[in-house]
Structures are given as C-alpha cells and as structure tokens.
Amino acid sequence: MHHASNYFLLPYLLQAALNSCGLPPQLLALVLARLDPAERLGRMATVCSAWRTAAVLATTSISTVWGPYQDGSDQGQLTALSSWLQAHAAAAAVDSLTVKGYTYADPPTLKLAVQQLASLRSLDLTRVTVKVSRDMSVHDVAAATDLPPELCAITRLRLWDCSVGLSTLPAFTNLQHLALRGSANPQETPSSSPEFSGLVHLTHLHLAGGYAQDAVLGSVGALTSLQELRVQGDLDSAEGLATLPVSLTKLILSGDGMPQARPIQLSIDSTPAIASLTALQWLEVDCAAGFGAALLRDMSSLQHLAVRRTPLLAAAPAAGGGGDAAGAGLAALAELTQLQHLELPQKPDQLAAALTAGDVAALTASSQLTCLIIDQGLVDEDLYRHMFPNGRQLPALKELRATKGLLSTEWATQAMVRCCPNLERLDVGTGARVWLVCACSK
C-alpha cells in the first residue's frame, strides 16, 4: 500500500472492506489507531460519520511530525489538526499532544482549544506558533503570548523553538518533566526568564539554546525534588551553577562547541556546588573549558562518568611540595567503587599534566566497571602495566574502547585478558587484535 495510487485509494478500499463487515465503531477504532494521526484525522475521518466517530475513539494521544515530508504544507496540516482538536479533543480525552513543525523562518500556527483539552497531561511542541481559543468558536482565537494557564494540569512540557512566554509557568505546579529551548537563532534569547521555584514536583529539567544561561539557572537551586538536570549550551560564567539541588542524581552539561562560545571550567574552585552533589549517579560533561577530577571526591554513588571534548585540569600540588607529580588528579576515581561506565576520550593536547601511575591505576579501580572508553593519548606506554596490574579483576567489564591502539605489546595484552575475562567488545586497534588472539590461545 505504499505505492502512490494505492495510497490515494486507501480510505476508499478500507471503507469498502470494513463497512461490508459491519464493524462497530469500537472495533473500527482499533484499526484506525494503527495509522498515523495525520492520516487518521485527515482523510480517514472524512469518509463517513462512522469513521469520524471511530477516529475520535482511536485518538487519545497524538504524536506526529507535521512537516514537508507529508502531503501538503505544515500550515495546512496544523489547520486540520486545530479544527479536530476544537471539535473532538474533549470527547476523545486527548492526554498527549506532540506536534513538530519544520519551518524555522515562518513556523506554522497551531490553535489550541484549551477548554477542550482538560485531559491533556503531556504537551510537546517544536517550531510552531501557538494561538489559543477559549470557547467553542473557532473564530475567537488570540495569540498566546504566554503559556495558557488552563493547561496547568499537564505533567510533561516540552517547548522547542516556540514563541511562547513563560510568565504563567509558576501555575503549572503539577509539572514533573520540563524541557525548554529558545530560538533556533543562537543570537536570540527568550524574552523573559522562567521562574522555577514553585515547581515543587519537578524531577527532570532540560534547558537548551537561549534558556541555557545564568539568569535562567538561578532559580534551579530551589527545586528540591529535581533528579535530572541537562544544560545544553555554553554558559557565560559559572554563576548559573552556583546553587544546585542536592537531590540531583543525573547532571549533563553540554556546550555547543561553537568557536564564539565562552565555555567555563568545572573545578572545586569555580563550581563547588557540583562537588556537593553526593547523591549523583550520572555525570556527563561535553565541550567545557576544563574539568577537575577533584570534583568527584565525594561522589561515592557515581555510576556513569563521561568527560568529552574537555581538557583534564592538572591536580593541585600536594601541601608542602615534593613527592610524585600531581598529574591530572584522576586518583579520585579510586574512591568511586560503584562506577560502571567511564569515558575519558581526551587526546594528548587536552591534558594539562601527564598522567601519573596513580592516575592510570585509578582508571580501572572500580570492580563494577562494565564499559571503559579512553584515548591512547591518556596513557604512556610504560604506564600500561598500572592499568591491569597483577591481581586486579574486572569481571563485569564488557566493553573496552580506544580511538587508537591502546595495547601494543603481547605482555600488556595478556595482562588485560587476565584482568578482564568477560570482555564482549574490544576496540583498541588492529595490532592489539592480533596480540589478543595470541594471548587467548595460551
């Protein structure tokens, strides 16, 4: 039925087949529920009144992409959807609505009949202009300068490149998941900073683009139920990370890596609030100006650590001087006994100080490791022995990856095989694969 002629005839072929069976609307709804909402609420709903009834019954959740890859334009599709919501959303008890437009320059308009959306619990809008209708008249429509407070029962909200103000956000006290991205134009920022302090049930927050800025992050510290925070953008300073809720178990900080970006360093001195997140289980850092491993010292619950495209900062020298070189301070990893995923794909030019034997040994200190991803530049060849010393066992390690050959000698490969008996994926260069065959055959 993917042939163009069959696709055009699909509604009529289905009508002939299903109507001849005399199916009740409930069973017909099961058939229509398998179609994309754009098709079900478009041509299928115009076949006859029975099909229109079935389309209403089949549509309690709408999740679709309304874009140029479907028949017609963005605006034509959203006009049809707006009309359907106006007429049937209440009867269908729509609880989830996802609409994604594709046009940046002139985003299509979606009209929300808010009185018909009392059952809505999840709203996900991308690149659309929102207008609001507050009665049964399709003509009584006004631009939504702010998020309609009538929708305050929703628990999940995602607004991606939508021109909607958020001054009403404090009324949405039921929110548990919130994701916001400002204009697609990186030079533009949201017209006003949202206030999060009243969102006492919020557990997941994702801020990107124009919302990834210090002024917006300022009220995040008051979110005492927050478990996951994802910041996708380049902060101008560390001020936005000055206060973070200690309830966080997952933190992702990702810069956009653009040349004009002004990323910040993450260290004990510049971002002490991160070091206080003792309940943290997942930490990802991408495109920061630097990362100090001393931040990890008290994160005994950490299970996932990934530091990508970010230089490792040199550790502070020991008091009084003398002794071994400070290195990169990775010795803090030795205290992370629950660590399962470790990703440090730094290259030699991303090391502020050469790794010491203690740094290298700490990479495999956790017996819970299941995945280790590093770069050859992290470890000098004469330090390999400290990564897989005699007596160390990593029975849970399933994946070992490096961008270049990490193991280049037979003795080093044999040590790795003894230490990691349950490896399922090994990617450390062609030469190492040859040695692995030799090691495993002895």
Coordinates of C-alpha atoms in Angstrom, one line a residue:
M1 CA 0.0 0.0 0.0
H2 CA 3.0 2.3 -0.2
H3 CA 2.5 2.7 -3.9
A4 CA 1.2 6.2 -4.7
S5 CA -2.0 5.0 -6.4
N6 CA -2.8 2.6 -3.6
Y7 CA -2.1 5.2 -1.0
F8 CA -4.6 7.6 -2.7
L9 CA -7.3 4.9 -2.7
L10 CA -6.5 3.7 0.8
P11 CA -9.5 5.3 2.6
Y12 CA -12.0 4.0 0.0
L13 CA -10.5 0.5 -0.1
L14 CA -10.6 0.3 3.7
Q15 CA -14.2 1.7 3.7
A16 CA -15.4 -0.9 1.3
A17 CA -13.7 -3.7 3.2
L18 CA -14.6 -2.7 6.7
N19 CA -18.1 -1.4 6.1
S20 CA -19.0 -4.6 4.4
C21 CA -18.1 -6.4 7.7
G22 CA -20.4 -4.1 9.7
L23 CA -17.8 -3.5 12.3
P24 CA -18.9 -1.4 15.3
P25 CA -17.1 1.9 15.9
Q26 CA -15.1 0.4 18.8
L27 CA -13.5 -2.3 16.5
L28 CA -13.1 0.1 13.7
A29 CA -11.2 2.4 16.1
L30 CA -8.7 -0.4 16.7
V31 CA -8.0 -0.5 13.0
L32 CA -7.6 3.3 12.6
A33 CA -5.5 3.5 15.7
R34 CA -2.7 1.8 13.8
L35 CA -2.5 4.7 11.4
D36 CA -0.5 8.0 11.8
P37 CA -2.7 10.7 13.4
A38 CA -2.1 12.9 10.3
E39 CA -3.8 10.2 8.1
R40 CA -6.4 9.2 10.7
L41 CA -7.6 12.7 11.5
G42 CA -7.3 13.8 7.9
R43 CA -8.8 11.8 5.0
M44 CA -9.9 8.8 7.2
A45 CA -12.1 11.0 9.3
T46 CA -13.9 12.4 6.2
V47 CA -15.1 9.1 4.8
C48 CA -18.3 9.0 6.8
S49 CA -19.8 9.6 10.2
A50 CA -19.0 6.1 11.4
W51 CA -15.4 6.6 10.6
R52 CA -15.3 10.1 12.1
T53 CA -16.7 8.5 15.4
A54 CA -14.0 5.8 15.2
A55 CA -11.3 8.3 14.6
V56 CA -12.3 10.2 17.8
L57 CA -12.3 6.9 19.8
A58 CA -8.9 6.0 18.4
T59 CA -7.2 9.3 19.2
T60 CA -6.4 9.7 22.9
S61 CA -2.8 10.5 22.2
I62 CA -1.5 12.5 19.3
S63 CA 2.2 12.2 18.4
T64 CA 3.3 13.0 14.9
V65 CA 5.5 15.1 12.8
W66 CA 3.7 17.7 10.7
G67 CA 6.2 18.6 8.1
P68 CA 7.2 18.8 4.4
Y69 CA 7.6 15.1 4.2
Q70 CA 3.9 14.5 4.3
D71 CA 1.2 15.6 1.8
G72 CA 0.6 19.4 1.9
S73 CA 2.3 22.1 3.9
D74 CA 2.9 22.5 7.6
Q75 CA 0.2 25.1 7.9
G76 CA -2.4 23.0 6.0
Q77 CA -1.8 20.0 8.3
L78 CA -1.9 22.1 11.5
T79 CA -5.1 23.8 10.4
A80 CA -6.8 20.4 10.1
L81 CA -5.4 19.3 13.4
S82 CA -6.6 22.6 15.1
S83 CA -10.1 22.0 13.8
W84 CA -10.1 18.5 15.0
L85 CA -9.0 19.5 18.5
Q86 CA -11.7 22.2 18.6
A87 CA -14.4 19.7 17.7
H88 CA -13.3 16.4 19.3
A89 CA -10.5 16.8 21.8
A90 CA -12.8 16.7 24.8
A91 CA -14.7 13.7 23.6
A92 CA -11.5 11.8 22.8
A93 CA -10.0 12.8 26.2
V94 CA -6.7 13.6 24.5
D95 CA -4.0 13.2 27.1
S96 CA -0.8 13.7 25.0
L97 CA -0.1 16.0 22.1
T98 CA 3.1 16.2 20.2
V99 CA 3.5 18.5 17.2
K100 CA 6.7 19.2 15.3
G101 CA 7.0 21.7 12.5
Y102 CA 9.9 22.0 10.2
T103 CA 9.9 25.6 9.1
Y104 CA 12.3 28.0 11.1
A105 CA 11.7 31.2 9.1
D106 CA 7.9 31.1 9.2
P107 CA 6.7 28.4 11.7
P108 CA 3.1 27.1 11.2
T109 CA 0.4 28.1 13.6
L110 CA -1.3 25.7 16.0
K111 CA -4.6 26.7 17.6
L112 CA -5.3 25.2 21.0
A113 CA -8.8 24.9 22.1
V114 CA -7.9 25.0 25.8
Q115 CA -11.4 24.3 27.1
Q116 CA -11.4 21.1 25.1
L117 CA -8.0 19.9 26.5
A118 CA -8.8 19.3 30.1
S119 CA -7.4 15.8 29.9
L120 CA -4.1 16.9 28.5
R121 CA -1.1 15.7 30.6
S122 CA 1.7 15.9 28.1
L123 CA 2.4 18.7 25.6
D124 CA 5.4 18.6 23.2
L125 CA 5.7 21.4 20.6
T126 CA 8.6 22.1 18.2
R127 CA 8.9 25.1 15.9
V128 CA 5.2 26.2 16.0
T129 CA 3.4 29.4 16.8
V130 CA 0.7 28.9 19.4
K131 CA -2.7 30.6 19.4
V132 CA -5.4 30.0 21.9
S133 CA -9.2 29.6 21.6
R134 CA -11.1 29.8 24.9
D135 CA -14.6 29.0 23.8
M136 CA -16.3 26.8 21.2
S137 CA -15.9 29.4 18.4
V138 CA -13.1 28.7 16.0
H139 CA -13.0 32.5 15.3
D140 CA -12.3 33.5 18.9
V141 CA -8.6 33.0 18.7
A142 CA -5.8 35.1 20.1
A143 CA -2.0 34.8 20.0
A144 CA -0.6 33.0 23.0
T145 CA 1.9 35.5 24.4
D146 CA 2.1 33.2 27.5
L147 CA 1.6 29.5 28.2
P148 CA -2.2 29.1 28.6
P149 CA -2.8 28.6 32.4
E150 CA -5.9 26.5 31.6
L151 CA -3.4 23.7 30.8
C152 CA -1.8 23.7 34.2
A153 CA -2.8 20.1 34.9
I154 CA -0.1 18.8 32.5
T155 CA 2.9 16.9 34.0
R156 CA 5.2 16.9 30.9
L157 CA 6.0 20.0 28.9
R158 CA 8.5 20.4 26.1
L159 CA 8.7 23.7 24.1
W160 CA 11.4 23.7 21.5
D161 CA 11.9 26.9 19.5
C162 CA 8.3 28.1 20.2
S163 CA 7.5 31.8 20.7
V164 CA 5.5 31.4 23.9
G165 CA 6.1 33.4 27.1
L166 CA 6.5 31.6 30.4
S167 CA 5.3 34.1 32.9
T168 CA 2.4 31.7 33.8
L169 CA 4.8 28.8 34.5
P170 CA 4.6 29.0 38.3
A171 CA 0.9 28.0 37.9
F172 CA 2.0 24.6 36.4
T173 CA 2.6 23.1 39.8
N174 CA 1.9 19.5 38.6
L175 CA 4.9 19.6 36.2
Q176 CA 7.4 16.7 36.6
H177 CA 9.3 16.9 33.3
L178 CA 10.2 20.3 31.6
A179 CA 12.3 20.9 28.5
L180 CA 12.9 24.3 27.0
R181 CA 14.9 25.6 24.1
G182 CA 15.0 29.2 22.9
S183 CA 15.2 30.5 19.4
A184 CA 17.0 28.4 16.8
N185 CA 19.0 31.6 16.2
P186 CA 21.8 31.4 18.7
Q187 CA 22.0 35.2 18.9
E188 CA 18.4 35.4 20.2
T189 CA 17.4 34.7 23.7
P190 CA 14.0 34.2 25.4
S191 CA 12.1 37.3 26.1
S192 CA 11.9 36.6 29.8
S193 CA 13.5 34.2 32.3
P194 CA 11.2 31.5 33.6
E195 CA 10.7 31.1 37.3
F196 CA 11.1 27.5 38.5
S197 CA 10.9 27.9 42.3
G198 CA 7.2 27.0 42.5
L199 CA 7.5 23.8 40.6
V200 CA 7.8 21.6 43.7
H201 CA 7.1 18.3 41.8
L202 CA 9.6 18.9 39.0
T203 CA 12.0 15.9 38.7
H204 CA 13.5 16.4 35.2
L205 CA 14.7 19.7 33.7
H206 CA 16.3 20.3 30.3
L207 CA 17.5 23.8 29.3
A208 CA 18.9 24.4 25.8
G209 CA 19.8 27.3 23.5
G210 CA 18.7 30.7 24.8
Y211 CA 17.5 29.1 28.1
A212 CA 21.0 27.8 28.9
Q213 CA 22.1 30.9 30.6
D214 CA 22.9 32.1 34.1
A215 CA 19.7 34.1 34.6
V216 CA 17.6 31.1 34.0
L217 CA 19.6 28.7 36.1
G218 CA 19.5 31.0 39.0
S219 CA 16.2 29.5 40.5
V220 CA 17.1 25.9 39.8
G221 CA 18.6 25.5 43.3
A222 CA 15.1 25.8 44.8
L223 CA 13.9 22.6 43.1
T224 CA 14.2 20.2 46.0
S225 CA 12.7 17.3 44.1
L226 CA 14.9 17.7 41.0
Q227 CA 16.6 14.5 40.0
E228 CA 17.9 15.2 36.5
L229 CA 19.3 18.4 35.1
R230 CA 20.5 18.8 31.5
V231 CA 22.0 22.1 30.3
Q232 CA 22.7 22.2 26.6
G233 CA 24.6 25.4 25.7
D234 CA 27.6 27.5 26.6
L235 CA 27.2 29.4 29.9
D236 CA 28.9 32.8 30.1
S237 CA 30.1 32.1 33.6
A238 CA 30.0 29.7 36.5
E239 CA 27.4 31.8 38.2
G240 CA 24.5 29.8 36.9
L241 CA 25.9 26.7 38.6
A242 CA 26.5 28.4 41.9
T243 CA 23.5 26.7 43.6
L244 CA 22.3 23.2 42.6
P245 CA 19.8 21.0 44.4
V246 CA 21.5 18.2 46.3
S247 CA 18.7 15.9 45.2
L248 CA 20.3 15.6 41.8
T249 CA 21.2 12.1 40.7
K250 CA 21.9 12.9 37.0
L251 CA 23.7 16.0 35.6
I252 CA 24.6 16.6 32.0
L253 CA 26.4 19.8 30.9
S254 CA 26.9 20.1 27.2
G255 CA 28.3 23.1 25.4
D256 CA 27.6 23.6 21.7
G257 CA 31.3 23.8 20.8
M258 CA 31.0 26.8 18.6
P259 CA 34.1 29.0 18.1
Q260 CA 32.5 32.1 19.6
A261 CA 31.4 30.1 22.7
R262 CA 32.7 31.1 26.1
P263 CA 32.6 27.8 28.0
I264 CA 33.5 27.6 31.7
Q265 CA 35.9 25.4 33.7
L266 CA 34.4 22.9 36.1
S267 CA 36.5 22.6 39.2
I268 CA 36.4 22.7 43.0
D269 CA 37.2 26.5 42.9
S270 CA 34.8 27.6 40.1
T271 CA 31.9 25.2 40.6
P272 CA 31.9 24.0 44.2
A273 CA 28.1 23.2 44.1
I274 CA 28.9 20.3 41.7
A275 CA 31.2 18.8 44.3
S276 CA 28.4 18.9 46.9
L277 CA 26.2 16.6 44.8
T278 CA 26.9 13.5 46.8
A279 CA 23.8 11.6 45.5
L280 CA 24.9 12.0 41.9
Q281 CA 24.9 8.7 39.9
W282 CA 25.4 10.1 36.4
L283 CA 27.7 12.9 35.3
E284 CA 28.4 13.9 31.7
V285 CA 30.5 16.9 30.6
D286 CA 31.0 17.9 27.0
C287 CA 32.8 20.9 25.5
A288 CA 33.8 22.7 28.7
A289 CA 37.0 24.7 29.1
G290 CA 38.3 22.2 31.6
F291 CA 37.4 19.5 34.1
G292 CA 39.0 18.9 37.5
A293 CA 38.7 15.4 38.7
A294 CA 38.8 16.6 42.3
L295 CA 35.1 17.4 41.9
L296 CA 34.4 13.6 42.1
R297 CA 36.0 13.1 45.5
D298 CA 32.7 12.7 47.5
M299 CA 30.5 11.2 44.7
S300 CA 30.6 7.7 46.1
S301 CA 27.3 6.8 44.3
L302 CA 28.6 7.7 40.9
Q303 CA 27.9 5.0 38.3
H304 CA 28.3 6.8 35.0
L305 CA 31.1 9.4 34.2
A306 CA 31.8 10.8 30.7
V307 CA 34.0 13.8 30.0
R308 CA 34.2 14.5 26.3
R309 CA 36.0 17.2 24.3
T310 CA 37.1 18.8 27.6
P311 CA 40.7 19.2 28.8
L312 CA 41.6 17.5 32.1
L313 CA 42.9 20.1 34.5
A314 CA 46.1 19.5 36.5
A315 CA 45.6 18.4 40.1
A316 CA 46.6 20.8 42.8
P317 CA 50.1 20.1 44.1
A318 CA 50.3 18.4 47.5
A319 CA 50.8 20.6 50.5
G320 CA 54.5 21.2 51.2
G321 CA 55.5 20.2 47.7
G322 CA 57.8 17.3 46.9
G323 CA 56.7 13.7 46.2
D324 CA 55.2 12.5 43.0
A325 CA 53.9 14.8 40.3
A326 CA 50.4 16.0 40.8
G327 CA 49.2 14.6 37.4
A328 CA 45.6 15.0 36.4
G329 CA 44.1 14.1 39.8
L330 CA 42.4 11.0 38.5
A331 CA 43.3 9.2 41.7
A332 CA 39.8 10.5 42.9
L333 CA 38.4 7.7 40.6
A334 CA 39.8 5.1 43.0
E335 CA 37.1 6.1 45.5
L336 CA 34.2 5.6 43.1
T337 CA 33.6 1.9 43.9
Q338 CA 30.2 1.9 42.1
L339 CA 31.5 3.3 38.8
Q340 CA 30.2 1.2 35.9
H341 CA 30.8 3.5 32.8
L342 CA 33.9 5.6 32.4
E343 CA 34.5 7.7 29.3
L344 CA 37.6 9.9 29.0
P345 CA 38.4 10.2 25.3
Q346 CA 41.0 13.0 25.8
K347 CA 43.8 13.5 23.4
P348 CA 47.4 14.4 24.4
D349 CA 46.8 18.1 23.8
Q350 CA 43.8 18.0 26.2
L351 CA 45.9 17.0 29.2
A352 CA 47.1 19.9 31.4
A353 CA 49.5 17.4 33.0
A354 CA 50.8 14.0 32.1
L355 CA 49.1 11.1 34.0
T356 CA 50.9 9.5 36.8
A357 CA 51.0 5.9 37.8
G358 CA 48.3 6.6 40.3
D359 CA 46.1 8.3 37.7
V360 CA 46.4 5.3 35.4
A361 CA 45.7 2.7 38.1
A362 CA 42.6 4.7 39.1
L363 CA 41.1 4.2 35.6
T364 CA 40.3 0.5 36.4
A365 CA 40.0 0.8 40.2
S366 CA 36.2 0.0 40.2
S367 CA 35.5 -3.7 40.1
Q368 CA 32.0 -2.7 38.8
L369 CA 33.2 -1.3 35.5
T370 CA 31.2 -2.5 32.5
C371 CA 32.5 0.0 29.9
L372 CA 35.8 1.8 29.6
I373 CA 36.4 4.3 26.8
I374 CA 39.7 6.2 26.6
D375 CA 42.1 7.6 24.1
Q376 CA 45.7 6.4 23.5
G377 CA 46.9 9.9 24.5
L378 CA 45.8 9.3 28.1
V379 CA 48.4 6.7 28.9
D380 CA 52.1 6.5 28.1
E381 CA 53.2 3.0 27.0
D382 CA 55.4 2.4 30.1
L383 CA 52.4 3.0 32.3
Y384 CA 50.1 0.4 30.8
R385 CA 51.1 -2.1 33.5
H386 CA 49.4 0.1 36.1
M387 CA 46.0 -0.2 34.3
F388 CA 45.9 -4.0 34.5
P389 CA 48.2 -5.0 37.4
N390 CA 48.6 -8.5 38.8
G391 CA 45.7 -9.5 41.0
R392 CA 43.2 -6.9 39.6
Q393 CA 40.0 -8.4 38.4
L394 CA 37.3 -6.7 36.3
P395 CA 34.7 -9.5 35.9
A396 CA 31.9 -7.1 34.8
L397 CA 33.9 -5.3 32.1
K398 CA 32.1 -6.0 28.8
E399 CA 33.4 -3.1 26.6
L400 CA 36.9 -1.6 26.2
R401 CA 37.3 1.1 23.5
A402 CA 40.1 3.5 22.5
T403 CA 40.4 5.6 19.4
K404 CA 43.9 4.1 18.6
G405 CA 45.9 1.1 19.6
L406 CA 46.0 1.1 23.4
L407 CA 47.7 -2.3 23.8
S408 CA 50.7 -2.7 21.6
T409 CA 52.7 -5.5 23.3
E410 CA 52.0 -9.1 23.9
W411 CA 52.6 -8.9 27.7
A412 CA 50.2 -5.9 28.0
T413 CA 47.5 -7.7 26.1
Q414 CA 47.9 -10.9 28.2
A415 CA 47.6 -8.8 31.4
M416 CA 44.4 -7.3 30.0
V417 CA 43.0 -10.7 29.2
R418 CA 43.7 -12.0 32.7
C419 CA 42.1 -8.9 34.3
C420 CA 39.0 -8.8 32.0
P421 CA 37.9 -12.4 31.4
N422 CA 34.4 -11.5 30.2
L423 CA 35.1 -8.8 27.5
E424 CA 32.5 -8.8 24.7
R425 CA 33.7 -5.8 22.7
L426 CA 37.3 -4.8 22.3
D427 CA 38.3 -1.9 20.1
V428 CA 41.9 -1.0 20.6
G429 CA 43.5 -1.2 17.1
T430 CA 44.4 -3.9 14.6
G431 CA 47.7 -4.7 16.2
A432 CA 46.1 -5.3 19.5
R433 CA 43.6 -7.7 18.0
V434 CA 46.5 -9.8 16.7
W435 CA 48.1 -9.9 20.1
L436 CA 44.7 -10.8 21.7
V437 CA 44.5 -13.9 19.5
C438 CA 48.0 -14.9 20.7
A439 CA 47.1 -14.2 24.3
C440 CA 43.9 -16.1 24.3
S441 CA 45.5 -19.1 22.7
K442 CA 47.9 -19.6 25.5

